[in-house]
GROMACS .gro file of C-alpha atoms in nm:
model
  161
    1UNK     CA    1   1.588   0.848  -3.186
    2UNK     CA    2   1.570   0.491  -3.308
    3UNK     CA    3   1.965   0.483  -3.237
    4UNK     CA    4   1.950   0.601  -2.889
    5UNK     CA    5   1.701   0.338  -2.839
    6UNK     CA    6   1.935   0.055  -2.948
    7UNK     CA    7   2.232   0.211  -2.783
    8UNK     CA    8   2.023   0.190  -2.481
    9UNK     CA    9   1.942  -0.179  -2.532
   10UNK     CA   10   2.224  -0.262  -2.586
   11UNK     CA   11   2.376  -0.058  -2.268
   12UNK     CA   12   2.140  -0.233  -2.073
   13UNK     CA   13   2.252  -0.592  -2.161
   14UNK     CA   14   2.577  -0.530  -2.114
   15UNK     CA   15   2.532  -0.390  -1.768
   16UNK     CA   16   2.359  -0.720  -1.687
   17UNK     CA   17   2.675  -0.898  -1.855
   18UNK     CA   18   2.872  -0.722  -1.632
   19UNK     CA   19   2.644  -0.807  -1.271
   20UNK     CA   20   2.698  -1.173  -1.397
   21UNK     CA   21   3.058  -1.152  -1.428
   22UNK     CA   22   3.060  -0.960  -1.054
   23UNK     CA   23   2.911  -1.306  -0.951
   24UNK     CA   24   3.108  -1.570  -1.103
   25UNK     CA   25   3.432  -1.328  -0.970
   26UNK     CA   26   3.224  -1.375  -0.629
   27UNK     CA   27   3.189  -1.734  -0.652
   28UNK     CA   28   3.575  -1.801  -0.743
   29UNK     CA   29   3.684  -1.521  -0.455
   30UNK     CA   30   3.440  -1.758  -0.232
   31UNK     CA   31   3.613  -2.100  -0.325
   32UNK     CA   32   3.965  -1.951  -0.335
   33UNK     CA   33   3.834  -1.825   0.067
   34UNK     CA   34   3.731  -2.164   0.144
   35UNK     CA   35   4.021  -2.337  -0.003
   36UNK     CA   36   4.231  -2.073   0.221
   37UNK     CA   37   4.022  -2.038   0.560
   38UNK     CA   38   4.072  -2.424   0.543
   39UNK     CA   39   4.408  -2.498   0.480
   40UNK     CA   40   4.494  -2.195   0.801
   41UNK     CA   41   4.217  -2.367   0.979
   42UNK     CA   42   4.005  -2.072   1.028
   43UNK     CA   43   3.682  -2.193   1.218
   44UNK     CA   44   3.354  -2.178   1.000
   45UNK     CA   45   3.571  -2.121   0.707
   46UNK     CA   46   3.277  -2.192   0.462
   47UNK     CA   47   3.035  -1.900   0.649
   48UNK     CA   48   3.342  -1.671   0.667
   49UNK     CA   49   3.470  -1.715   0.344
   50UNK     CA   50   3.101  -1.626   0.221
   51UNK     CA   51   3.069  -1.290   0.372
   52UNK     CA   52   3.417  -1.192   0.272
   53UNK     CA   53   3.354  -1.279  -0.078
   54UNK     CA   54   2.964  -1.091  -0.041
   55UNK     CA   55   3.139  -0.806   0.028
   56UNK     CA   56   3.419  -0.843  -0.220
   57UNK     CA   57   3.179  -0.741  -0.509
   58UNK     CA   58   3.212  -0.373  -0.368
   59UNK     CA   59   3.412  -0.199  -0.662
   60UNK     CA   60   3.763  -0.074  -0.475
   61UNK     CA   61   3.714  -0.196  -0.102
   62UNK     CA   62   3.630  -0.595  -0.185
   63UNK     CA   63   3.724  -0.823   0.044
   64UNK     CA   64   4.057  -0.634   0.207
   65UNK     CA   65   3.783  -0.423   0.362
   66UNK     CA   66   3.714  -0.745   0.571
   67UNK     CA   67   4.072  -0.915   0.527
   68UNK     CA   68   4.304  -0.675   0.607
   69UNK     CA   69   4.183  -0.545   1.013
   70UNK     CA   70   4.152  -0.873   1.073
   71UNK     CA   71   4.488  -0.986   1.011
   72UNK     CA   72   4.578  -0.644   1.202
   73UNK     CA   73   4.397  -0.807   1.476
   74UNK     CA   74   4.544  -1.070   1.486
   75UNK     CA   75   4.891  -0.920   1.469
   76UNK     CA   76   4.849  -0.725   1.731
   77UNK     CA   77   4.714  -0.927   1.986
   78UNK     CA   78   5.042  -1.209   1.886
   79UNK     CA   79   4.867  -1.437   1.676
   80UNK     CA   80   5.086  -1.354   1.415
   81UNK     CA   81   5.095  -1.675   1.214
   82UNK     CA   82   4.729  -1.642   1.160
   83UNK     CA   83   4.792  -1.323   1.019
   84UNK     CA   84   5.045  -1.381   0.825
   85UNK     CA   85   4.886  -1.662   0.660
   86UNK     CA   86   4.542  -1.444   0.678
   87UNK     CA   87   4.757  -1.167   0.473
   88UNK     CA   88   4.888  -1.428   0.240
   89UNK     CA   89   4.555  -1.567   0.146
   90UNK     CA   90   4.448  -1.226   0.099
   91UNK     CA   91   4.717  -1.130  -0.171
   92UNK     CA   92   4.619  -1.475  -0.339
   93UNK     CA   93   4.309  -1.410  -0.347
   94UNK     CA   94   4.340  -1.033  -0.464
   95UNK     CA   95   4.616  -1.149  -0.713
   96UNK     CA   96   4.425  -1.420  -0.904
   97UNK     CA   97   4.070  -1.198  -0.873
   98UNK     CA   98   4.277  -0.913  -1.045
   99UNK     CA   99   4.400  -1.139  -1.320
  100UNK     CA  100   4.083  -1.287  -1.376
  101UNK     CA  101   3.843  -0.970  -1.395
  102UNK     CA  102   3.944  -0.851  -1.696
  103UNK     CA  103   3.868  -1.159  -1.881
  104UNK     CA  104   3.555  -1.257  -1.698
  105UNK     CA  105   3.416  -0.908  -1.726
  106UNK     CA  106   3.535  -0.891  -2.086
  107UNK     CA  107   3.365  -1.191  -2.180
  108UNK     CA  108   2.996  -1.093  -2.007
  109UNK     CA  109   3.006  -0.784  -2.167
  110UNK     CA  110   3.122  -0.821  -2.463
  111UNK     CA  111   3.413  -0.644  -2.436
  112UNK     CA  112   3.830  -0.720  -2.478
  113UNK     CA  113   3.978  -0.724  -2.166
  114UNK     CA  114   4.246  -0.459  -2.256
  115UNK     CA  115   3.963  -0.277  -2.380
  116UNK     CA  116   3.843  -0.318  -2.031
  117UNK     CA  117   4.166  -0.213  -1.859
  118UNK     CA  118   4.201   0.069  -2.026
  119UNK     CA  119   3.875   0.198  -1.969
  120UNK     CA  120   3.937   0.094  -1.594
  121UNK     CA  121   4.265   0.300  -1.632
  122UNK     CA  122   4.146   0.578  -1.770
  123UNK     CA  123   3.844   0.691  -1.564
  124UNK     CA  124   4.042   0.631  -1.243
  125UNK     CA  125   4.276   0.894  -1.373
  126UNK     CA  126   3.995   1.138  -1.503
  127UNK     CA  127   3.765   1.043  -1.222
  128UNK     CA  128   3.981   0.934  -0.913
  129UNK     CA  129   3.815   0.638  -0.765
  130UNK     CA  130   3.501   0.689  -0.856
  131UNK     CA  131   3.630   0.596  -1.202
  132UNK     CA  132   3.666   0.238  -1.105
  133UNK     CA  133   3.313   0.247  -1.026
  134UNK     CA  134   3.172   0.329  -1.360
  135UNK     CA  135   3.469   0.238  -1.592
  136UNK     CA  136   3.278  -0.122  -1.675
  137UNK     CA  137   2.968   0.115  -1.758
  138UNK     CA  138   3.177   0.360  -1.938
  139UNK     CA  139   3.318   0.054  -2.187
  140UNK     CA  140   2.997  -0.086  -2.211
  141UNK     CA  141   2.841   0.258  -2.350
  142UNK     CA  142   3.122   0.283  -2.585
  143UNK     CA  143   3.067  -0.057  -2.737
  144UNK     CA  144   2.689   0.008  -2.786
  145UNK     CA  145   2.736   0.335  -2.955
  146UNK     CA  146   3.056   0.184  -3.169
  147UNK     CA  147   2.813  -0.090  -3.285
  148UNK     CA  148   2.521   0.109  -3.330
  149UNK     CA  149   2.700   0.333  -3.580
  150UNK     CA  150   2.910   0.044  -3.736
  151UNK     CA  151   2.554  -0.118  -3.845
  152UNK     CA  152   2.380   0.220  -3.956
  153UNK     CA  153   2.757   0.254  -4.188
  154UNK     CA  154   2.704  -0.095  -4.261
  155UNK     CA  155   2.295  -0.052  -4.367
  156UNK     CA  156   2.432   0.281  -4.559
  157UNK     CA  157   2.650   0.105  -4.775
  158UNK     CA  158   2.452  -0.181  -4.851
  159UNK     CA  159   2.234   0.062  -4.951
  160UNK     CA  160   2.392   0.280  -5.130
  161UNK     CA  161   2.581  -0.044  -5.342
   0.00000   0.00000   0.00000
């Protein structure tokens, strides 16, 4: 019982590792936004470029849930510069957020980021994309029971020594 207690604790923390890591990606999908709605000269860049990068912390959708209809829009009504340079900030932004997450989340939770990959990988294959939801959870479980049972092996042979 005592185990599942710790595993729980430490579950817990990492989960709050991992919120914290959802932010800072935020924050750099919000100045990458501004540094892009700027440069394009998208009006109220700064109040834009927050809400795109509020919603970005939705796991799967993020910000092309907001990005991509409106460079559609745009498009289709002829403004296509805008949306082509609307699209290209987009796959900057998505790019450098994708290389980033792994070692931001990593790093909160206390896991490696090809530790956190493959987790990512693998319960989006077992669980479609529902797995991308609660593959950060998944890893963080893992870790807590893995070091749970690595200090209980660790007390046993100190003891038994």
């Amino acid at each position: 019982m005592e185990d599942v207690k710790e595993i729980l604790v430490k579950s817990i923390k990492g989960i709050k590792g991992y919120f914290k890591a959802e932010l800072k990606l935020a924050a750099l999908t919000f100045i990458l936004l501004c540094i892009g709605f700027f440069i394009i000269g998208i009006d109220y860049w700064g109040i834009k470029a927050l809400g795109v990068a509020v919603v970005d912390i939705i796991p799967i959708l993020g910000s092309g849930i907001i990005m991509i209809p409106w460079a559609l829009v745009h498009f289709l009504i002829g403004n296509t510069t805008i949306a082509w340079q609307l699209g290209l900030v987009y796959i900057i932004v998505t790019v450098i957020r994708q290389i980033a997450e792994p070692f931001v989340t990593g790093r909160e939770i206390g896991v490696r980021p090809l530790y956190t990959f493959i987790s990512t990988v693998v319960c989006m294959l077992v669980f479609g994309p529902f797995g991308a939801l609660i593959s950060a959870v998944v890893a963080i479980v893992i870790k807590a029971i893995y070091e749970v049972k690595m200090i209980r092996k660790s007390e046993y042979n100190d003891w038994e020594n």
